[in-house]
PDB file of C-alpha atoms in Angstrom:
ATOM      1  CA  UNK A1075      37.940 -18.468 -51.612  1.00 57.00           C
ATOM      2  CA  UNK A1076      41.904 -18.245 -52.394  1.00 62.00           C
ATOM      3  CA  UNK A1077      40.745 -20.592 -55.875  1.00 86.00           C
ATOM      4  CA  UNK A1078      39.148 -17.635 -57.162  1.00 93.00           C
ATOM      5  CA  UNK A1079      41.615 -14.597 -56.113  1.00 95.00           C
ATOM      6  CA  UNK A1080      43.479 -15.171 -59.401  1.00 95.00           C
ATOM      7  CA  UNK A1081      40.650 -15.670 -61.955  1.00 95.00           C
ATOM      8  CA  UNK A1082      38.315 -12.749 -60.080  1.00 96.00           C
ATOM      9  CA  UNK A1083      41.761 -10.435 -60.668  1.00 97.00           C
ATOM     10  CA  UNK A1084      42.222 -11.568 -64.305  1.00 96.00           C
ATOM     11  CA  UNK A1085      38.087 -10.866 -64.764  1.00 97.00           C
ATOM     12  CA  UNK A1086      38.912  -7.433 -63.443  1.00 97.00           C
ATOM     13  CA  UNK A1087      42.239  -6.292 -65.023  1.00 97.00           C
ATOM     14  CA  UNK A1088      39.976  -7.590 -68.444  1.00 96.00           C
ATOM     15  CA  UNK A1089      37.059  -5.603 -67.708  1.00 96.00           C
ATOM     16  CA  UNK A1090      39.721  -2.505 -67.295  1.00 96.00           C
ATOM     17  CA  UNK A1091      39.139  -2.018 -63.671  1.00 97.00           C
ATOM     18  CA  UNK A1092      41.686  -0.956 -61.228  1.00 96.00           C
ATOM     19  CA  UNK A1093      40.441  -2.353 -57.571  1.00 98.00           C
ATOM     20  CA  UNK A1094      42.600  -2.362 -54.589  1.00 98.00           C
ATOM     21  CA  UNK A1095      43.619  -5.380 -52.453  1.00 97.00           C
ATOM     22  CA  UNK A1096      40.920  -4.580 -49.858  1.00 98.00           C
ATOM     23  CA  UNK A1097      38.098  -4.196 -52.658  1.00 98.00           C
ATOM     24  CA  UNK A1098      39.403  -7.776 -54.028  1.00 97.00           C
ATOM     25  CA  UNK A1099      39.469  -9.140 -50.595  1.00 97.00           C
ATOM     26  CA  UNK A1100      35.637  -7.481 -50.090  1.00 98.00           C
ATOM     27  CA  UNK A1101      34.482  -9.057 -53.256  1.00 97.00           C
ATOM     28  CA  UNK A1102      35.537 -12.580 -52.485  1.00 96.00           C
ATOM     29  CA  UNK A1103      34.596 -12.359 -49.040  1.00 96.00           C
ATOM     30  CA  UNK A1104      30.891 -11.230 -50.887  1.00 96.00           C
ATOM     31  CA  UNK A1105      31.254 -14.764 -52.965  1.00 94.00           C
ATOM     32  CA  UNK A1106      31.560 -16.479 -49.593  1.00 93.00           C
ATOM     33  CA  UNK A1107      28.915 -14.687 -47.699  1.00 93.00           C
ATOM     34  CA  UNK A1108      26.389 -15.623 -50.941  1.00 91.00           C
ATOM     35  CA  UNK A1109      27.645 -19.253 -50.449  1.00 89.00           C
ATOM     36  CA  UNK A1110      26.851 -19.499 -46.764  1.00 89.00           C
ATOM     37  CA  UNK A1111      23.658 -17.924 -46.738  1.00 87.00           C
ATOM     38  CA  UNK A1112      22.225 -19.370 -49.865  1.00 84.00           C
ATOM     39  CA  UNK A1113      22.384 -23.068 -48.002  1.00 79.00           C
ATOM     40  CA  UNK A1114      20.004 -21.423 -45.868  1.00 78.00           C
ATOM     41  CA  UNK A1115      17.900 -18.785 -47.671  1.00 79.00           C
ATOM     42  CA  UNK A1116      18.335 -20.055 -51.469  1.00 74.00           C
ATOM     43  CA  UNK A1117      19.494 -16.727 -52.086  1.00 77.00           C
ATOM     44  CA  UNK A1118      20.633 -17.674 -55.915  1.00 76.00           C
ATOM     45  CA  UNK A1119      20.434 -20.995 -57.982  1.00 65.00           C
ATOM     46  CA  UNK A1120      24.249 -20.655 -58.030  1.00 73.00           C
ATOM     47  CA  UNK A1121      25.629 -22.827 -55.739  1.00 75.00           C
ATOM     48  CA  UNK A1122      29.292 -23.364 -57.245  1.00 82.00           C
ATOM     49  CA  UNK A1123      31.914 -21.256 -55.965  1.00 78.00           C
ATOM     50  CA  UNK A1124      33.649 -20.272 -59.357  1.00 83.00           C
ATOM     51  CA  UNK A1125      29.999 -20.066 -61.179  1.00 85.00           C
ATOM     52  CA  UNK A1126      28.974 -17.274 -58.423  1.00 87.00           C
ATOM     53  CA  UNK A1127      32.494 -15.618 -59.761  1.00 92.00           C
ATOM     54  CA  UNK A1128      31.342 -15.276 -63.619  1.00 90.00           C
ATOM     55  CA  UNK A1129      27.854 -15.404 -63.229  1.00 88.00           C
ATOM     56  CA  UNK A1130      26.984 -13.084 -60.543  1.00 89.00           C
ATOM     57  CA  UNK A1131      30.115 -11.137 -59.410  1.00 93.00           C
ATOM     58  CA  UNK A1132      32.198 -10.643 -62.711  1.00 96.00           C
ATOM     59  CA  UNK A1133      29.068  -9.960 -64.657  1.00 95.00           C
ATOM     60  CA  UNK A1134      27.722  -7.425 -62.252  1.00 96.00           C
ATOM     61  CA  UNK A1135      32.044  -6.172 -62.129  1.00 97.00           C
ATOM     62  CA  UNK A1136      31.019  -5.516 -65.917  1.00 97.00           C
ATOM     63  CA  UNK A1137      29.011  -2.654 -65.278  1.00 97.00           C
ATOM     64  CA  UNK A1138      31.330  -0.252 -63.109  1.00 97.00           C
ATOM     65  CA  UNK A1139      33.266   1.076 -65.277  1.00 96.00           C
ATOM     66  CA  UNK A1140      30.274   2.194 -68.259  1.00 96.00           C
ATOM     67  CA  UNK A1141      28.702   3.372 -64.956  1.00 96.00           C
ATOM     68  CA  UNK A1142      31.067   5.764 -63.922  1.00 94.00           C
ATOM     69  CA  UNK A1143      31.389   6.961 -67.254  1.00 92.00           C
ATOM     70  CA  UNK A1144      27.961   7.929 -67.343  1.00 91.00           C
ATOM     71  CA  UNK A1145      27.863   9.464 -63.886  1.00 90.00           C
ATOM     72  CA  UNK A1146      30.770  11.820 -65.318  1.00 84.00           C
ATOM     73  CA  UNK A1147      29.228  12.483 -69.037  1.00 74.00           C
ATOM     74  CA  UNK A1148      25.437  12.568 -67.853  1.00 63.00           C
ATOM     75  CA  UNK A1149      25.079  14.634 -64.389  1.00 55.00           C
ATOM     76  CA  UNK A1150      25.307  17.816 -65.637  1.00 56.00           C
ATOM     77  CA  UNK A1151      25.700  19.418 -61.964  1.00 57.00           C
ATOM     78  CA  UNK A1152      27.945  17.469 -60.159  1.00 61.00           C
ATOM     79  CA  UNK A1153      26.664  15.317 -56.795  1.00 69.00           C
ATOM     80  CA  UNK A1154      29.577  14.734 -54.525  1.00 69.00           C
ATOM     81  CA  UNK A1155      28.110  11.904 -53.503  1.00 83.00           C
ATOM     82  CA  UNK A1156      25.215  10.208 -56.392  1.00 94.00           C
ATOM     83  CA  UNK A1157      23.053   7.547 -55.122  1.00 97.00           C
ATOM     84  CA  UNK A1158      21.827   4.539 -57.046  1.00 98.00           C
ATOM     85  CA  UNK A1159      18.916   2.184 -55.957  1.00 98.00           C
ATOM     86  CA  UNK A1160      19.289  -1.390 -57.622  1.00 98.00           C
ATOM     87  CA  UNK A1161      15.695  -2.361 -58.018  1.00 98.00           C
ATOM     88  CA  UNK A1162      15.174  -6.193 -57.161  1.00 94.00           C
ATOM     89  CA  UNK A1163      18.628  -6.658 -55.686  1.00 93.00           C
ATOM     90  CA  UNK A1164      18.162 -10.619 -55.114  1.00 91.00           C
ATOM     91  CA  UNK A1165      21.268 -11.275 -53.383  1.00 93.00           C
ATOM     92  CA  UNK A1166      22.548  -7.732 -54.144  1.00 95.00           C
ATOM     93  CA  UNK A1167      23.448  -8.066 -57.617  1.00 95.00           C
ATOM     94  CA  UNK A1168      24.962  -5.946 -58.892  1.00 97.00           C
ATOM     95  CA  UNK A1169      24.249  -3.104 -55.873  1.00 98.00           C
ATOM     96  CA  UNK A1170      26.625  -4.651 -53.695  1.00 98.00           C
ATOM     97  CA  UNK A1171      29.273  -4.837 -56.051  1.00 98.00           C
ATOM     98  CA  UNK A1172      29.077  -1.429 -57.569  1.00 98.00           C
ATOM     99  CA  UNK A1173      29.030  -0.767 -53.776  1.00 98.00           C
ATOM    100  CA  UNK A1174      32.489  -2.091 -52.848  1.00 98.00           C
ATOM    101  CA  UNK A1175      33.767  -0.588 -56.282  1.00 98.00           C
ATOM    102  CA  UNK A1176      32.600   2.974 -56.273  1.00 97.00           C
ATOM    103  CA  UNK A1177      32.893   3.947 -52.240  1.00 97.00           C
ATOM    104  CA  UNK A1178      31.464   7.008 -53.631  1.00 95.00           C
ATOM    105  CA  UNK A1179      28.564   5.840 -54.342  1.00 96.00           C
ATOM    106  CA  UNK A1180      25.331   5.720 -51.851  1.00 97.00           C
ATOM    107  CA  UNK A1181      23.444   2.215 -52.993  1.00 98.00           C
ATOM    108  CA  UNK A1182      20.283   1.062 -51.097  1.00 98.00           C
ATOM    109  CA  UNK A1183      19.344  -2.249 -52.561  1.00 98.00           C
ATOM    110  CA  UNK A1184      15.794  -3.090 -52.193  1.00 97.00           C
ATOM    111  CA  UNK A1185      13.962  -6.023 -52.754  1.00 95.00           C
ATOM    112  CA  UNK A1186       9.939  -7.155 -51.239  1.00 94.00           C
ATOM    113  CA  UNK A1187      11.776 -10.619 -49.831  1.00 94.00           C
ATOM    114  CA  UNK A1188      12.689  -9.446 -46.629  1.00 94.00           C
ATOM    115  CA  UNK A1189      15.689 -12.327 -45.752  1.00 94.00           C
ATOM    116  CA  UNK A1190      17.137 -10.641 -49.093  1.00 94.00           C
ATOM    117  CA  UNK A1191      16.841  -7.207 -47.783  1.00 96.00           C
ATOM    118  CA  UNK A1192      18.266  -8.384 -44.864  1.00 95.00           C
ATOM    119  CA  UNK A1193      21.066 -10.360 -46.361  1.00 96.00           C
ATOM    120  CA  UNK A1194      22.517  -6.839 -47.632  1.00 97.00           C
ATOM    121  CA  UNK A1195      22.216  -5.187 -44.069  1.00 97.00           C
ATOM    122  CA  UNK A1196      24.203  -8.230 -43.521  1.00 97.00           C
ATOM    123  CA  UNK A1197      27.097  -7.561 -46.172  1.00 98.00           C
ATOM    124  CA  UNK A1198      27.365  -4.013 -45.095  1.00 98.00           C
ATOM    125  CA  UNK A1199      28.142  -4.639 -41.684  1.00 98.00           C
ATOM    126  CA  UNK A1200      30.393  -7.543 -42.236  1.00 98.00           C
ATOM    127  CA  UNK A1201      32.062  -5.924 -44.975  1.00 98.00           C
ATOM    128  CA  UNK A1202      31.667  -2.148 -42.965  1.00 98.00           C
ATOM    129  CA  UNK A1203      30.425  -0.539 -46.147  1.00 98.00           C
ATOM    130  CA  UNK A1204      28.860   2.374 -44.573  1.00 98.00           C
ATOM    131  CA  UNK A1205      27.821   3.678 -48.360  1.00 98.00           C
ATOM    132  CA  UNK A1206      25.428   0.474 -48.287  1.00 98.00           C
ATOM    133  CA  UNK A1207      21.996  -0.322 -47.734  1.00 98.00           C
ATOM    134  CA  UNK A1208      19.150  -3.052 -47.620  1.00 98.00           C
ATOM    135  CA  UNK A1209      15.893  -2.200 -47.820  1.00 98.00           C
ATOM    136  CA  UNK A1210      12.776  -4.392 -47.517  1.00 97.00           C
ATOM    137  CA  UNK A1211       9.972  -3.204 -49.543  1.00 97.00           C
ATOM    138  CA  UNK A1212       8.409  -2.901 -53.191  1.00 95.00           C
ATOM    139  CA  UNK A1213       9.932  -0.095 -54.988  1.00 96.00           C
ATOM    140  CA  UNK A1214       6.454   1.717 -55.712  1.00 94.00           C
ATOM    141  CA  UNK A1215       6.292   2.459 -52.080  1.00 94.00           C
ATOM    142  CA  UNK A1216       9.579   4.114 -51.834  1.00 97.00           C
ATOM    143  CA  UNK A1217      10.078   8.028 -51.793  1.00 95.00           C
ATOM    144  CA  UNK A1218      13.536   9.576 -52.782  1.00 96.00           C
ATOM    145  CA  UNK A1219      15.814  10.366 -55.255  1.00 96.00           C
ATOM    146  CA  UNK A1220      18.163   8.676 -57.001  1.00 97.00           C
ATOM    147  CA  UNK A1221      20.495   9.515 -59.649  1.00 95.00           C
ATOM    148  CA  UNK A1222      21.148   6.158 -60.717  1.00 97.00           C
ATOM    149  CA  UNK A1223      18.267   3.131 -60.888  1.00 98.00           C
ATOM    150  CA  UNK A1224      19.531  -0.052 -62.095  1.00 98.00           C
ATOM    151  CA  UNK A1225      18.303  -3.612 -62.048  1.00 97.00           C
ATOM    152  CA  UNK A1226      19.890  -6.862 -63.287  1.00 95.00           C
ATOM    153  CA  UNK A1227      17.259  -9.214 -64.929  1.00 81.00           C
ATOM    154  CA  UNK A1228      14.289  -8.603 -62.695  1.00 85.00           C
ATOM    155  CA  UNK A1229      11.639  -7.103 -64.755  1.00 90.00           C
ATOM    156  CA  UNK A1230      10.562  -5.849 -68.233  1.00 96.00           C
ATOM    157  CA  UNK A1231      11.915  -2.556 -69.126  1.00 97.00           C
ATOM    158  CA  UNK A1232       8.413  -1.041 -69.250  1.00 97.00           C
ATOM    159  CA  UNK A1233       7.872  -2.923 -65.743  1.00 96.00           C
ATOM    160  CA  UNK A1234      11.350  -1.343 -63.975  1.00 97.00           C
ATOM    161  CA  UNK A1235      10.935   2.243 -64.976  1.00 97.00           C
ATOM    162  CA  UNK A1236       7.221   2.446 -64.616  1.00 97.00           C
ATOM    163  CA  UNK A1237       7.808   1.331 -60.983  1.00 96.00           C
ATOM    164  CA  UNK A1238      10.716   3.579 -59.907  1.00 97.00           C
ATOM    165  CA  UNK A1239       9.943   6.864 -62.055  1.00 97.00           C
ATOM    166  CA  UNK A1240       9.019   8.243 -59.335  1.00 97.00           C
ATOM    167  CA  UNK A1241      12.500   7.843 -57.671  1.00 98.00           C
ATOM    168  CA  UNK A1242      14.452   9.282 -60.871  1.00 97.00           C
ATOM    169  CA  UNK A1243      16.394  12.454 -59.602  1.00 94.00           C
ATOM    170  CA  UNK A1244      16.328  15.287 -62.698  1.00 90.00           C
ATOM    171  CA  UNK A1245      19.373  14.574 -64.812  1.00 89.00           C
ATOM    172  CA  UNK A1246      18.875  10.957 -63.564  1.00 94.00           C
ATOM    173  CA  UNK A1247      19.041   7.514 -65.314  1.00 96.00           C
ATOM    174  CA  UNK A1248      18.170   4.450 -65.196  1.00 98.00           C
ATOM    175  CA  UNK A1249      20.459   1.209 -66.580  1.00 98.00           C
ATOM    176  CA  UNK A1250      19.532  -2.167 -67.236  1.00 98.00           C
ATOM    177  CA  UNK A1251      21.557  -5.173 -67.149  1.00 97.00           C
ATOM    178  CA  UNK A1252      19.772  -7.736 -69.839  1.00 96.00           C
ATOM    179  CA  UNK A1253      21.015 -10.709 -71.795  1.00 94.00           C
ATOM    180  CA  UNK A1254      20.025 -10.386 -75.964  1.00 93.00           C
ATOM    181  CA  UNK A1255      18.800  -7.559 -76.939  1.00 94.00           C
ATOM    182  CA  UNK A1256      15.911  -7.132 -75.874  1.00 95.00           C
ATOM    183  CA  UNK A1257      13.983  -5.635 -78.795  1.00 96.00           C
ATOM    184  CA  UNK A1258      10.265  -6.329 -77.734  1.00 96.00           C
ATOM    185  CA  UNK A1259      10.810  -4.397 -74.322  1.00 97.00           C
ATOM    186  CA  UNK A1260      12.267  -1.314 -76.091  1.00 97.00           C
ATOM    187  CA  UNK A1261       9.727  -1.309 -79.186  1.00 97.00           C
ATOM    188  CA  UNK A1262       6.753  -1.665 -75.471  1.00 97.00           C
ATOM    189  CA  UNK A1263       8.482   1.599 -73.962  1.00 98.00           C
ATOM    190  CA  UNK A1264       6.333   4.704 -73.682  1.00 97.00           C
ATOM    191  CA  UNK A1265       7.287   8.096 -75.464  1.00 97.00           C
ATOM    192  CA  UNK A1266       7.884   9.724 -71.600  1.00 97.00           C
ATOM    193  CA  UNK A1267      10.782   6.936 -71.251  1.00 98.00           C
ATOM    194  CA  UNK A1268      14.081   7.686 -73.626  1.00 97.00           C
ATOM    195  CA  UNK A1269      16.485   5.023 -74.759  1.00 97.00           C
ATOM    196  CA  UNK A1270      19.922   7.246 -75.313  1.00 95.00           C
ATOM    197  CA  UNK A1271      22.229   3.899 -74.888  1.00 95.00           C
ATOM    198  CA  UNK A1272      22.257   0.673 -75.828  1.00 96.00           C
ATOM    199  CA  UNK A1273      25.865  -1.444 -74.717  1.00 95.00           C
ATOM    200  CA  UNK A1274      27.332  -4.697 -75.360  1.00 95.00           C
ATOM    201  CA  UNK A1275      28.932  -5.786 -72.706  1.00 94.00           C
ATOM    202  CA  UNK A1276      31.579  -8.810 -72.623  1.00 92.00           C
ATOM    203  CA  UNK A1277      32.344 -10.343 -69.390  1.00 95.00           C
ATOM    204  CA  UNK A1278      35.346 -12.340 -69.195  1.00 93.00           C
ATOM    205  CA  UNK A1279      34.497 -16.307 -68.544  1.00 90.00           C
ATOM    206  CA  UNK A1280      30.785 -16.238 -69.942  1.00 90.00           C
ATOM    207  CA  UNK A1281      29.525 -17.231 -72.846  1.00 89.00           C
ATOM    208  CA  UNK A1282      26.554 -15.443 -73.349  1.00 90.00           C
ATOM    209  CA  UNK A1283      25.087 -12.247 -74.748  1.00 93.00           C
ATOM    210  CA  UNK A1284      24.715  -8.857 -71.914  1.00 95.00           C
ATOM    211  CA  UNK A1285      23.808  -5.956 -72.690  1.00 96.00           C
ATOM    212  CA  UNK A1286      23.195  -2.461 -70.587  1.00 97.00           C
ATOM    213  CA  UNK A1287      20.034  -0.722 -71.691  1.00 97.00           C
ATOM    214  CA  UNK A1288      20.656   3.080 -70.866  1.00 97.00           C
ATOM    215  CA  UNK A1289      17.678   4.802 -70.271  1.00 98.00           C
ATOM    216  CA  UNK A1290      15.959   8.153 -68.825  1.00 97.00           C
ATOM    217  CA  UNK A1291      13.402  10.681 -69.359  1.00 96.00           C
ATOM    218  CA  UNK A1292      12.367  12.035 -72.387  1.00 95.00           C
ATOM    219  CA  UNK A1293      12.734  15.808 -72.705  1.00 83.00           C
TER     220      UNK A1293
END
């Protein structure tokens, strides 16, 4: 994983992140758990080493910082520690990595594959991330509240916040990682749902459109 120290630390000082050595060192050694299990479990479609680094972990990098941004500007009342669920984690994309970025952050991925669910219980031991979770079930069966929902490709927008509105903490939000704009999905929304955000996102190595759908409910 020394091959992608220097590109994964050019992706981040591009993306205007400031990580230390130990979050670096937690990221790649994320890239390599992904690798290992996935020969097993299929965990992504990725199998190449320096694919996983722009396709999964520098385009899930992509989102910290507009994240934190909105934490700070939306929250009215300040939670000393916010918690996000990532909705469909997969291979905990991009929970885990907002998770090693933002120790401040409680995530619980969940996902209804349970060798997914358990991959992330997996992470956060190896990886002792103590402010990281895996949880095995659909996200309609969940109770809580979260301050932060997010997902990363894994359903329509209509789809991901009819299924976790229930979990939306007041002055919460949710945020969407998608690809083009994805015009149908927002014209499909119901009036209860509000669209305050849409943001292009650029992440460094990857040709291709991304975009973070903000979202949350309508006053």
């Amino acid at each position: 994983m020394r091959t992608l120290e220097t590109p994964l630390r050019q992706g981040v000082a591009s993306l205007g992140l400031s990580l230390s050595d130990q979050q670096v060192s937690d990221l790649l050694r994320y890239v390599a758990l992904i690798e290992k299990w996935t020969k097993v479990y299929n965990l992504t479609a990725v199998r190449d080493p320096l694919e996983m680094l722009t396709h999964h972990l520098l385009d899930s990098l992509a989102v910290v910082a507009p994240l934190r941004q909105r934490l700070q500007a939306f929250t009215q009342h300040a939670v000393a520690e916010p918690r996000l669920l990532d909705v469909g984690s997969g291979a905990g994309l991009p929970g885990v990595v907002i998770a090693i970025c933002c120790p401040d952050i409680q995530v619980d991925c969940v996902d209804a594959v349970g060798k997914k669910a358990a991959f992330i219980q997996q992470v956060a031991a190896e990886l002792k991330l103590p402010n990281l979770r895996g949880v095995h079930a659909r996200v309609e069966q969940l109770t809580g509240q979260y301050q932060v929902i997010s997902s990363r490709a894994f359903a329509s927008l209509v789809d991901f916040t009819q299924g976790s509105r229930q979990l939306l903490a007041e002055q919460g939000f949710w945020v969407a990682m998608k690809g083009k704009h994805p015009v149908d999905e927002l014209a499909a929304l119901p009036p209860a749902v509000e669209v305050f955000h849409v943001e292009q996102l650029h992440v460094p190595g990857l040709d291709a459109e991304r975009c973070l759908i903000w979202l949350c409910m309508a006053d």
